[in-house]
PDB file of C-alpha atoms in Angstrom:
ATOM      1  CA  MET A   1      29.427 -36.926   1.933  1.00 48.00           C
ATOM      2  CA  LYS A   2      28.167 -38.310  -1.090  1.00 50.00           C
ATOM      3  CA  VAL A   3      27.180 -35.816  -4.246  1.00 49.00           C
ATOM      4  CA  ARG A   4      26.410 -36.661  -7.573  1.00 51.00           C
ATOM      5  CA  PRO A   5      25.881 -33.990  -9.466  1.00 49.00           C
ATOM      6  CA  ARG A   6      24.658 -34.740 -13.231  1.00 49.00           C
ATOM      7  CA  ILE A   7      25.988 -31.440 -14.349  1.00 46.00           C
ATOM      8  CA  PRO A   8      28.985 -29.861 -13.260  1.00 48.00           C
ATOM      9  CA  VAL A   9      28.745 -27.505 -10.250  1.00 43.00           C
ATOM     10  CA  LEU A  10      26.880 -24.748 -11.511  1.00 43.00           C
ATOM     11  CA  VAL A  11      24.017 -26.327 -12.175  1.00 46.00           C
ATOM     12  CA  LEU A  12      21.610 -23.869 -10.529  1.00 48.00           C
ATOM     13  CA  ALA A  13      22.669 -21.121 -12.618  1.00 42.00           C
ATOM     14  CA  SER A  14      22.726 -22.982 -15.446  1.00 45.00           C
ATOM     15  CA  LEU A  15      19.159 -23.190 -14.706  1.00 46.00           C
ATOM     16  CA  ALA A  16      18.435 -19.651 -14.268  1.00 43.00           C
ATOM     17  CA  LEU A  17      19.801 -19.754 -18.689  1.00 41.00           C
ATOM     18  CA  LEU A  18      16.861 -22.171 -19.458  1.00 43.00           C
ATOM     19  CA  PRO A  19      14.153 -19.998 -21.475  1.00 38.00           C
ATOM     20  CA  VAL A  20      11.055 -19.568 -19.836  1.00 34.00           C
ATOM     21  CA  ALA A  21       8.314 -21.849 -20.480  1.00 34.00           C
ATOM     22  CA  ARG A  22       4.652 -21.350 -21.692  1.00 34.00           C
ATOM     23  CA  ALA A  23       3.872 -25.508 -21.729  1.00 35.00           C
ATOM     24  CA  ALA A  24       1.208 -26.556 -19.588  1.00 43.00           C
ATOM     25  CA  ASP A  25       2.653 -29.603 -16.733  1.00 78.00           C
ATOM     26  CA  GLY A  26       4.982 -28.865 -14.527  1.00 87.00           C
ATOM     27  CA  GLN A  27       3.094 -29.412 -11.382  1.00 90.00           C
ATOM     28  CA  LEU A  28       3.483 -32.527  -9.560  1.00 91.00           C
ATOM     29  CA  THR A  29       0.364 -33.726  -7.264  1.00 89.00           C
ATOM     30  CA  LEU A  30       0.928 -33.440  -3.347  1.00 89.00           C
ATOM     31  CA  PRO A  31      -0.095 -35.165  -1.001  1.00 86.00           C
ATOM     32  CA  ASP A  32      -1.954 -33.581   1.554  1.00 83.00           C
ATOM     33  CA  PHE A  33       0.513 -34.623   4.425  1.00 85.00           C
ATOM     34  CA  LYS A  34      -2.272 -34.742   7.298  1.00 84.00           C
ATOM     35  CA  GLU A  35      -0.786 -37.713   9.141  1.00 82.00           C
ATOM     36  CA  LEU A  36       2.753 -35.616   8.724  1.00 83.00           C
ATOM     37  CA  GLU A  37       1.022 -32.168   9.717  1.00 84.00           C
ATOM     38  CA  GLY A  38      -0.375 -32.883  12.936  1.00 86.00           C
ATOM     39  CA  LYS A  39       2.972 -34.549  14.299  1.00 85.00           C
ATOM     40  CA  ALA A  40       5.017 -31.141  13.057  1.00 89.00           C
ATOM     41  CA  SER A  41       5.221 -28.809  15.126  1.00 92.00           C
ATOM     42  CA  GLU A  42       5.826 -26.255  12.480  1.00 92.00           C
ATOM     43  CA  SER A  43       4.257 -26.370   8.666  1.00 92.00           C
ATOM     44  CA  VAL A  44       3.735 -24.552   5.808  1.00 93.00           C
ATOM     45  CA  ASN A  45       1.586 -25.360   3.261  1.00 94.00           C
ATOM     46  CA  ILE A  46       1.456 -22.587   0.477  1.00 95.00           C
ATOM     47  CA  THR A  47      -1.038 -23.246  -2.074  1.00 95.00           C
ATOM     48  CA  LEU A  48      -0.249 -19.984  -5.286  1.00 95.00           C
ATOM     49  CA  ASP A  49      -1.435 -20.886  -8.330  1.00 94.00           C
ATOM     50  CA  SER A  50      -1.585 -17.887 -11.483  1.00 94.00           C
ATOM     51  CA  SER A  51      -4.441 -16.680 -10.297  1.00 94.00           C
ATOM     52  CA  LEU A  52      -3.389 -16.016  -6.593  1.00 94.00           C
ATOM     53  CA  ILE A  53       0.433 -14.960  -8.200  1.00 94.00           C
ATOM     54  CA  ALA A  54      -1.140 -12.609  -9.958  1.00 94.00           C
ATOM     55  CA  LEU A  55      -2.982 -11.311  -6.471  1.00 94.00           C
ATOM     56  CA  ALA A  56       0.081 -11.316  -4.834  1.00 94.00           C
ATOM     57  CA  THR A  57       1.975  -9.704  -7.603  1.00 92.00           C
ATOM     58  CA  ARG A  58      -0.527  -6.635  -7.559  1.00 92.00           C
ATOM     59  CA  PHE A  59       0.938  -6.074  -4.072  1.00 91.00           C
ATOM     60  CA  LEU A  60       4.259  -5.720  -5.101  1.00 90.00           C
ATOM     61  CA  ASP A  61       5.430  -2.188  -4.961  1.00 87.00           C
ATOM     62  CA  ALA A  62       7.189  -1.673  -7.819  1.00 82.00           C
ATOM     63  CA  GLY A  63       8.668   0.957  -6.464  1.00 86.00           C
ATOM     64  CA  LYS A  64      10.833  -1.148  -3.791  1.00 84.00           C
ATOM     65  CA  PRO A  65      13.924  -2.376  -5.241  1.00 82.00           C
ATOM     66  CA  ASN A  66      13.217  -6.022  -3.074  1.00 81.00           C
ATOM     67  CA  ASP A  67       9.555  -6.320  -4.390  1.00 85.00           C
ATOM     68  CA  ALA A  68      10.707  -5.129  -7.798  1.00 86.00           C
ATOM     69  CA  ALA A  69      13.646  -7.950  -7.950  1.00 83.00           C
ATOM     70  CA  VAL A  70      10.551 -10.698  -6.258  1.00 85.00           C
ATOM     71  CA  ARG A  71       8.058  -9.475  -9.978  1.00 86.00           C
ATOM     72  CA  GLN A  72      10.995 -10.374 -11.908  1.00 84.00           C
ATOM     73  CA  ALA A  73      12.112 -13.654 -10.684  1.00 84.00           C
ATOM     74  CA  ILE A  74       8.700 -14.895 -10.978  1.00 88.00           C
ATOM     75  CA  GLY A  75       7.441 -13.194 -14.220  1.00 87.00           C
ATOM     76  CA  GLY A  76       7.366 -16.793 -15.802  1.00 87.00           C
ATOM     77  CA  VAL A  77       5.617 -18.759 -12.584  1.00 92.00           C
ATOM     78  CA  ARG A  78       2.372 -20.173 -13.137  1.00 92.00           C
ATOM     79  CA  GLY A  79       2.156 -21.842 -10.112  1.00 94.00           C
ATOM     80  CA  ILE A  80       4.025 -22.281  -6.353  1.00 95.00           C
ATOM     81  CA  TYR A  81       3.683 -25.271  -3.975  1.00 96.00           C
ATOM     82  CA  VAL A  82       5.596 -25.364  -0.823  1.00 96.00           C
ATOM     83  CA  ARG A  83       4.455 -28.508   2.143  1.00 94.00           C
ATOM     84  CA  ASN A  84       7.350 -27.534   4.756  1.00 93.00           C
ATOM     85  CA  PHE A  85       7.586 -29.514   8.192  1.00 92.00           C
ATOM     86  CA  THR A  86       9.316 -29.484  10.900  1.00 92.00           C
ATOM     87  CA  PHE A  87       9.753 -31.801  13.880  1.00 91.00           C
ATOM     88  CA  ASP A  88      11.343 -31.939  17.498  1.00 90.00           C
ATOM     89  CA  THR A  89      12.746 -35.453  17.193  1.00 87.00           C
ATOM     90  CA  ASN A  90      14.634 -36.160  14.762  1.00 84.00           C
ATOM     91  CA  PHE A  91      13.242 -38.419  10.923  1.00 71.00           C
ATOM     92  CA  ALA A  92       9.556 -38.355  12.110  1.00 70.00           C
ATOM     93  CA  TYR A  93       8.605 -38.153   8.779  1.00 72.00           C
ATOM     94  CA  PRO A  94       6.957 -41.218   7.109  1.00 75.00           C
ATOM     95  CA  LYS A  95       8.942 -41.918   3.738  1.00 75.00           C
ATOM     96  CA  GLU A  96       5.765 -43.441   2.158  1.00 79.00           C
ATOM     97  CA  GLU A  97       4.710 -39.594   1.224  1.00 79.00           C
ATOM     98  CA  VAL A  98       7.710 -38.966  -0.499  1.00 81.00           C
ATOM     99  CA  ASP A  99       8.175 -41.868  -2.522  1.00 82.00           C
ATOM    100  CA  GLN A 100       4.407 -40.613  -3.878  1.00 83.00           C
ATOM    101  CA  VAL A 101       6.125 -37.188  -5.220  1.00 87.00           C
ATOM    102  CA  ARG A 102       9.234 -39.171  -6.682  1.00 86.00           C
ATOM    103  CA  LYS A 103       7.285 -41.529  -7.981  1.00 88.00           C
ATOM    104  CA  GLN A 104       5.862 -38.837  -9.764  1.00 89.00           C
ATOM    105  CA  LEU A 105       9.352 -36.969 -10.858  1.00 90.00           C
ATOM    106  CA  SER A 106      10.507 -40.663 -12.052  1.00 88.00           C
ATOM    107  CA  LEU A 107       8.191 -39.556 -15.584  1.00 84.00           C
ATOM    108  CA  PRO A 108      10.588 -38.695 -18.871  1.00 85.00           C
ATOM    109  CA  ASP A 109       9.065 -35.592 -17.991  1.00 86.00           C
ATOM    110  CA  TRP A 110      11.184 -34.276 -14.731  1.00 91.00           C
ATOM    111  CA  GLN A 111      15.198 -34.602 -15.198  1.00 90.00           C
ATOM    112  CA  PRO A 112      16.940 -35.236 -12.223  1.00 91.00           C
ATOM    113  CA  LEU A 113      19.482 -31.917 -11.817  1.00 88.00           C
ATOM    114  CA  VAL A 114      21.235 -32.079  -8.368  1.00 89.00           C
ATOM    115  CA  HIS A 115      21.464 -34.479  -5.774  1.00 91.00           C
ATOM    116  CA  VAL A 116      23.109 -33.733  -2.691  1.00 90.00           C
ATOM    117  CA  HIS A 117      23.948 -36.782   0.276  1.00 88.00           C
ATOM    118  CA  SER A 118      25.145 -35.678   3.267  1.00 84.00           C
ATOM    119  CA  GLN A 119      26.161 -38.405   5.856  1.00 82.00           C
ATOM    120  CA  LYS A 120      27.682 -36.101   8.245  1.00 82.00           C
ATOM    121  CA  ASP A 121      24.508 -33.995   8.386  1.00 81.00           C
ATOM    122  CA  HIS A 122      21.857 -36.436   7.240  1.00 84.00           C
ATOM    123  CA  ASN A 123      20.485 -34.427   4.562  1.00 86.00           C
ATOM    124  CA  ASP A 124      19.208 -35.059   1.597  1.00 89.00           C
ATOM    125  CA  VAL A 125      18.219 -32.537  -1.851  1.00 92.00           C
ATOM    126  CA  ASP A 126      16.881 -33.390  -5.222  1.00 92.00           C
ATOM    127  CA  ILE A 127      16.393 -30.648  -7.046  1.00 92.00           C
ATOM    128  CA  TYR A 128      14.511 -31.934 -10.257  1.00 92.00           C
ATOM    129  CA  VAL A 129      13.610 -29.870 -13.876  1.00 90.00           C
ATOM    130  CA  CYS A 130      10.757 -30.250 -16.118  1.00 90.00           C
ATOM    131  CA  ILE A 131      11.513 -30.131 -19.845  1.00 85.00           C
ATOM    132  CA  GLU A 132       8.628 -29.873 -22.103  1.00 82.00           C
ATOM    133  CA  GLN A 133       9.548 -29.397 -25.505  1.00 79.00           C
ATOM    134  CA  GLY A 134      13.202 -28.602 -24.592  1.00 78.00           C
ATOM    135  CA  LYS A 135      11.806 -25.474 -21.926  1.00 79.00           C
ATOM    136  CA  ALA A 136      11.851 -25.616 -18.580  1.00 83.00           C
ATOM    137  CA  SER A 137       8.454 -25.905 -17.539  1.00 87.00           C
ATOM    138  CA  GLY A 138       8.926 -26.895 -13.618  1.00 91.00           C
ATOM    139  CA  LEU A 139      11.167 -27.336 -10.717  1.00 92.00           C
ATOM    140  CA  ALA A 140      10.946 -29.924  -7.956  1.00 94.00           C
ATOM    141  CA  ILE A 141      12.749 -29.517  -4.500  1.00 94.00           C
ATOM    142  CA  ILE A 142      12.543 -32.866  -1.939  1.00 93.00           C
ATOM    143  CA  ALA A 143      14.784 -32.086   0.844  1.00 93.00           C
ATOM    144  CA  SER A 144      15.245 -34.180   3.590  1.00 90.00           C
ATOM    145  CA  GLU A 145      16.306 -33.180   7.018  1.00 91.00           C
ATOM    146  CA  PRO A 146      16.908 -34.525  10.485  1.00 90.00           C
ATOM    147  CA  ARG A 147      14.081 -32.298  11.989  1.00 91.00           C
ATOM    148  CA  GLN A 148      12.812 -31.106   8.651  1.00 92.00           C
ATOM    149  CA  PHE A 149      11.314 -32.287   5.421  1.00 91.00           C
ATOM    150  CA  THR A 150      10.425 -29.863   2.095  1.00 94.00           C
ATOM    151  CA  ILE A 151       8.833 -29.915  -0.965  1.00 94.00           C
ATOM    152  CA  VAL A 152       8.974 -27.354  -3.171  1.00 94.00           C
ATOM    153  CA  ASN A 153       7.062 -27.344  -6.666  1.00 95.00           C
ATOM    154  CA  ILE A 154       7.482 -24.349  -8.923  1.00 94.00           C
ATOM    155  CA  VAL A 155       5.359 -24.576 -12.174  1.00 94.00           C
ATOM    156  CA  GLY A 156       6.676 -22.268 -15.007  1.00 90.00           C
ATOM    157  CA  SER A 157      10.292 -20.895 -15.469  1.00 79.00           C
ATOM    158  CA  ILE A 158      11.965 -19.079 -11.632  1.00 73.00           C
ATOM    159  CA  ASP A 159      14.734 -17.303 -12.878  1.00 72.00           C
ATOM    160  CA  LEU A 160      16.979 -18.085 -10.296  1.00 69.00           C
ATOM    161  CA  GLN A 161      19.703 -15.495 -10.534  1.00 69.00           C
ATOM    162  CA  LYS A 162      16.747 -12.671 -10.366  1.00 69.00           C
ATOM    163  CA  LEU A 163      16.384 -15.021  -6.658  1.00 70.00           C
ATOM    164  CA  HIS A 164      19.796 -14.684  -6.333  1.00 64.00           C
ATOM    165  CA  ALA A 165      19.037 -11.015  -6.394  1.00 62.00           C
ATOM    166  CA  LEU A 166      16.755 -11.366  -3.526  1.00 65.00           C
ATOM    167  CA  GLU A 167      19.428 -13.207  -1.167  1.00 65.00           C
ATOM    168  CA  GLY A 168      19.262 -11.275   2.035  1.00 61.00           C
ATOM    169  CA  SER A 169      16.154  -9.587   1.570  1.00 59.00           C
ATOM    170  CA  PHE A 170      12.765 -11.034   3.032  1.00 55.00           C
ATOM    171  CA  GLY A 171      14.393 -13.752   4.942  1.00 55.00           C
ATOM    172  CA  ILE A 172      15.646 -15.408   2.146  1.00 56.00           C
ATOM    173  CA  PRO A 173      19.513 -16.834   2.505  1.00 55.00           C
ATOM    174  CA  LYS A 174      22.114 -16.178   0.504  1.00 56.00           C
ATOM    175  CA  VAL A 175      22.356 -18.457  -2.628  1.00 49.00           C
ATOM    176  CA  SER A 176      26.019 -18.238  -4.125  1.00 51.00           C
ATOM    177  CA  LEU A 177      25.455 -19.546  -7.509  1.00 47.00           C
ATOM    178  CA  GLU A 178      28.818 -18.577  -8.408  1.00 46.00           C
ATOM    179  CA  ASP A 179      31.751 -20.399  -7.740  1.00 42.00           C
ATOM    180  CA  LYS A 180      33.599 -19.341  -4.190  1.00 40.00           C
ATOM    181  CA  LYS A 181      36.758 -18.179  -4.570  1.00 38.00           C
TER     182      LYS A 181
ATOM    183  CA  MET B   1    -104.961  25.333  -4.730  1.00 59.00           C
ATOM    184  CA  THR B   2    -102.025  27.263  -6.179  1.00 70.00           C
ATOM    185  CA  ILE B   3    -101.922  28.974  -2.512  1.00 75.00           C
ATOM    186  CA  ASP B   4    -102.359  26.412  -0.633  1.00 86.00           C
ATOM    187  CA  LEU B   5     -99.177  24.461  -2.259  1.00 87.00           C
ATOM    188  CA  GLU B   6     -97.568  27.735  -2.229  1.00 88.00           C
ATOM    189  CA  LYS B   7     -98.164  27.885   1.035  1.00 86.00           C
ATOM    190  CA  GLN B   8     -97.153  24.422   2.297  1.00 88.00           C
ATOM    191  CA  LEU B   9     -93.806  25.152   0.754  1.00 87.00           C
ATOM    192  CA  ARG B  10     -93.004  27.635   2.074  1.00 86.00           C
ATOM    193  CA  ASP B  11     -93.587  26.610   5.645  1.00 84.00           C
ATOM    194  CA  ALA B  12     -91.429  23.275   4.221  1.00 85.00           C
ATOM    195  CA  LEU B  13     -88.510  25.844   3.325  1.00 86.00           C
ATOM    196  CA  ARG B  14     -89.065  28.222   6.132  1.00 83.00           C
ATOM    197  CA  PRO B  15     -85.570  29.071   7.856  1.00 83.00           C
ATOM    198  CA  ALA B  16     -84.486  26.990  10.703  1.00 81.00           C
ATOM    199  CA  ALA B  17     -81.504  27.643  13.269  1.00 83.00           C
ATOM    200  CA  PRO B  18     -79.000  25.516  13.077  1.00 83.00           C
ATOM    201  CA  PRO B  19     -78.464  23.196  16.426  1.00 85.00           C
ATOM    202  CA  GLU B  20     -76.538  24.408  19.347  1.00 88.00           C
ATOM    203  CA  GLY B  21     -72.895  23.611  18.267  1.00 89.00           C
ATOM    204  CA  PHE B  22     -73.588  23.009  15.165  1.00 89.00           C
ATOM    205  CA  ALA B  23     -70.481  24.834  13.543  1.00 89.00           C
ATOM    206  CA  GLU B  24     -68.061  24.029  16.356  1.00 91.00           C
ATOM    207  CA  ARG B  25     -68.509  20.727  15.489  1.00 92.00           C
ATOM    208  CA  ILE B  26     -68.199  20.883  11.628  1.00 92.00           C
ATOM    209  CA  ALA B  27     -64.946  23.258  12.159  1.00 93.00           C
ATOM    210  CA  ALA B  28     -63.728  20.356  14.638  1.00 93.00           C
ATOM    211  CA  ARG B  29     -64.139  17.550  11.787  1.00 93.00           C
ATOM    212  CA  ILE B  30     -62.597  19.600   9.399  1.00 93.00           C
ATOM    213  CA  GLU B  31     -59.705  20.128  11.251  1.00 92.00           C
ATOM    214  CA  ALA B  32     -59.236  16.392  12.397  1.00 92.00           C
ATOM    215  CA  VAL B  33     -59.194  14.834   9.297  1.00 89.00           C
ATOM    216  CA  ARG B  34     -56.710  17.345   8.642  1.00 87.00           C
ATOM    217  CA  LEU B  35     -54.548  16.086  10.756  1.00 86.00           C
ATOM    218  CA  ARG B  36     -54.820  12.802  10.246  1.00 83.00           C
ATOM    219  CA  ARG B  37     -53.758  13.886   6.832  1.00 78.00           C
ATOM    220  CA  ARG B  38     -50.939  15.891   8.090  1.00 75.00           C
ATOM    221  CA  ARG B  39     -49.864  12.681   9.564  1.00 72.00           C
ATOM    222  CA  LEU B  40     -50.521   9.719   7.065  1.00 66.00           C
ATOM    223  CA  SER B  41     -48.907  11.579   4.782  1.00 64.00           C
ATOM    224  CA  PRO B  42     -44.752  11.576   5.944  1.00 62.00           C
ATOM    225  CA  PRO B  43     -43.867   8.345   5.679  1.00 59.00           C
ATOM    226  CA  PHE B  44     -45.513   7.782   2.071  1.00 67.00           C
ATOM    227  CA  VAL B  45     -43.337  10.517   1.162  1.00 72.00           C
ATOM    228  CA  TRP B  46     -39.860   9.458   2.929  1.00 79.00           C
ATOM    229  CA  VAL B  47     -40.603   6.213   1.941  1.00 84.00           C
ATOM    230  CA  PRO B  48     -38.815   5.858  -1.292  1.00 83.00           C
ATOM    231  CA  ALA B  49     -36.029   8.385  -0.642  1.00 85.00           C
ATOM    232  CA  ALA B  50     -35.634   6.385   2.510  1.00 88.00           C
ATOM    233  CA  LEU B  51     -35.293   3.055   0.228  1.00 90.00           C
ATOM    234  CA  ALA B  52     -32.878   4.643  -2.810  1.00 92.00           C
ATOM    235  CA  ALA B  53     -30.510   6.010   0.706  1.00 93.00           C
ATOM    236  CA  SER B  54     -30.378   2.170   2.371  1.00 94.00           C
ATOM    237  CA  LEU B  55     -29.928   1.256  -1.306  1.00 94.00           C
ATOM    238  CA  VAL B  56     -26.980   3.552  -2.263  1.00 95.00           C
ATOM    239  CA  LEU B  57     -25.487   3.143   1.492  1.00 95.00           C
ATOM    240  CA  GLY B  58     -25.588  -1.255   0.743  1.00 95.00           C
ATOM    241  CA  PHE B  59     -23.778  -0.434  -2.054  1.00 95.00           C
ATOM    242  CA  VAL B  60     -20.752   1.791  -1.291  1.00 96.00           C
ATOM    243  CA  ALA B  61     -20.670  -0.891   2.165  1.00 96.00           C
ATOM    244  CA  LEU B  62     -20.285  -3.806   0.226  1.00 96.00           C
ATOM    245  CA  HIS B  63     -17.764  -2.090  -1.968  1.00 96.00           C
ATOM    246  CA  GLN B  64     -15.841  -1.273   0.581  1.00 95.00           C
ATOM    247  CA  TRP B  65     -15.987  -4.862   1.768  1.00 96.00           C
ATOM    248  CA  GLU B  66     -15.170  -6.619  -1.475  1.00 94.00           C
ATOM    249  CA  LEU B  67     -12.371  -3.695  -1.385  1.00 94.00           C
ATOM    250  CA  ARG B  68     -11.386  -5.015   2.225  1.00 95.00           C
ATOM    251  CA  ARG B  69     -11.699  -8.553   1.604  1.00 94.00           C
ATOM    252  CA  GLU B  70      -9.788  -7.658  -2.322  1.00 92.00           C
ATOM    253  CA  GLN B  71      -6.461  -6.418  -0.365  1.00 93.00           C
ATOM    254  CA  GLN B  72      -6.724  -9.019   2.688  1.00 94.00           C
ATOM    255  CA  GLN B  73      -6.449 -11.820   0.302  1.00 94.00           C
ATOM    256  CA  GLY B  74      -3.573  -9.551  -1.602  1.00 94.00           C
ATOM    257  CA  LEU B  75      -1.852  -8.918   0.864  1.00 93.00           C
ATOM    258  CA  GLN B  76      -1.733 -12.719   2.336  1.00 95.00           C
ATOM    259  CA  ALA B  77      -1.104 -13.706  -0.902  1.00 95.00           C
ATOM    260  CA  ARG B  78       2.225 -11.847  -0.836  1.00 93.00           C
ATOM    261  CA  ARG B  79       3.142 -12.634   2.291  1.00 93.00           C
ATOM    262  CA  GLU B  80       2.694 -16.231   1.084  1.00 94.00           C
ATOM    263  CA  LEU B  81       4.901 -15.791  -1.694  1.00 93.00           C
ATOM    264  CA  ILE B  82       7.932 -13.908   0.205  1.00 90.00           C
ATOM    265  CA  GLU B  83       7.755 -16.948   2.732  1.00 92.00           C
ATOM    266  CA  ALA B  84       7.564 -19.545  -0.716  1.00 92.00           C
ATOM    267  CA  LEU B  85      10.899 -17.552  -2.356  1.00 89.00           C
ATOM    268  CA  ARG B  86      12.465 -17.564   1.338  1.00 89.00           C
ATOM    269  CA  VAL B  87      11.972 -21.569   1.901  1.00 91.00           C
ATOM    270  CA  THR B  88      13.055 -22.002  -2.035  1.00 89.00           C
ATOM    271  CA  GLY B  89      16.388 -20.482  -1.311  1.00 86.00           C
ATOM    272  CA  GLU B  90      17.138 -21.655   2.112  1.00 88.00           C
ATOM    273  CA  LYS B  91      16.698 -25.347  -0.013  1.00 89.00           C
ATOM    274  CA  LEU B  92      18.617 -24.474  -3.066  1.00 86.00           C
ATOM    275  CA  ASP B  93      21.051 -22.846  -0.430  1.00 85.00           C
ATOM    276  CA  LEU B  94      21.312 -26.660   1.294  1.00 87.00           C
ATOM    277  CA  ALA B  95      21.798 -28.044  -2.346  1.00 86.00           C
ATOM    278  CA  TYR B  96      24.619 -25.819  -2.903  1.00 83.00           C
ATOM    279  CA  ARG B  97      26.407 -26.212   0.004  1.00 83.00           C
ATOM    280  CA  GLY B  98      26.165 -29.640  -0.317  1.00 83.00           C
ATOM    281  CA  VAL B  99      27.554 -29.042  -4.235  1.00 82.00           C
ATOM    282  CA  SER B 100      30.385 -26.853  -3.094  1.00 79.00           C
ATOM    283  CA  ASP B 101      31.483 -28.669  -0.067  1.00 77.00           C
ATOM    284  CA  ALA B 102      31.778 -31.287  -1.909  1.00 73.00           C
ATOM    285  CA  SER B 103      33.979 -29.703  -4.821  1.00 72.00           C
ATOM    286  CA  ARG B 104      36.097 -28.836  -2.800  1.00 69.00           C
ATOM    287  CA  PRO B 105      39.417 -30.534  -2.216  1.00 67.00           C
ATOM    288  CA  ALA B 106      40.149 -32.632   0.568  1.00 59.00           C
ATOM    289  CA  ASN B 107      43.773 -30.845   0.628  1.00 57.00           C
ATOM    290  CA  PRO B 108      43.272 -27.311   0.479  1.00 53.00           C
ATOM    291  CA  ASP B 109      47.105 -27.819  -1.183  1.00 53.00           C
ATOM    292  CA  ASP B 110      45.625 -29.435  -3.880  1.00 50.00           C
ATOM    293  CA  ALA B 111      43.143 -26.529  -4.838  1.00 46.00           C
ATOM    294  CA  GLY B 112      44.615 -25.079  -7.965  1.00 44.00           C
ATOM    295  CA  THR B 113      47.147 -27.252  -8.951  1.00 38.00           C
TER     296      THR B 113
END
């Protein structure tokens, strides 16, 4: 396995410490992935702009701990865009469309945070953060797995420590932000 | 001449009995007019009331429909938000596991030395 972390192992945790961003950008232009959607056995296409996030927040029950934690985690988020495709066969997705997105991430505002390449599992996960005027204004995750391709773009700032508090709830897996002993 | 005029007037204005059935025909006509008025008047009285009631019902139905639509959209947005956080958490976990595996020493005996 080759790992090229730009920042030490606890980078994910450090991201949580970045101040809440109010910068305008941090949003990627995602292709429509129509071809990919046709080939995928399952696909998730989520586009939540600020008004839909506000609407969703109204339907989170502040009295329920899980819902309250979600509210806190997305406090600084202005947009969430998720494209997730699952395939029946390995590597069924074209690289060109992924490259279209990667090209946008090569702009100076986007800083690569983590690049994980697992030769054993054939996984690639890239995490980028958009920094504007010293503040995080966006997060991008590109995950290529043999039978799954995912792009996540969060506009604004998400508190990963608070997302961590949601682990085990709503089907959110346990994300360990601290070094295991 | 005066006497003649008087006689002529008296003859002309002599009381005469009404034709047979005159009173019944008058009464029947009055009743018919009354009935017609009764038949015609209710719709005109109820039209504005019905219109107003329809408008109120329309507004209430529209309001209910908008509330329901907003609730459906809100619940859908909530579901999508949770799903987005689930996918994000899943991929962060994948990255973490990769980083964690790589930073783990190949030989466990090396750990902490």
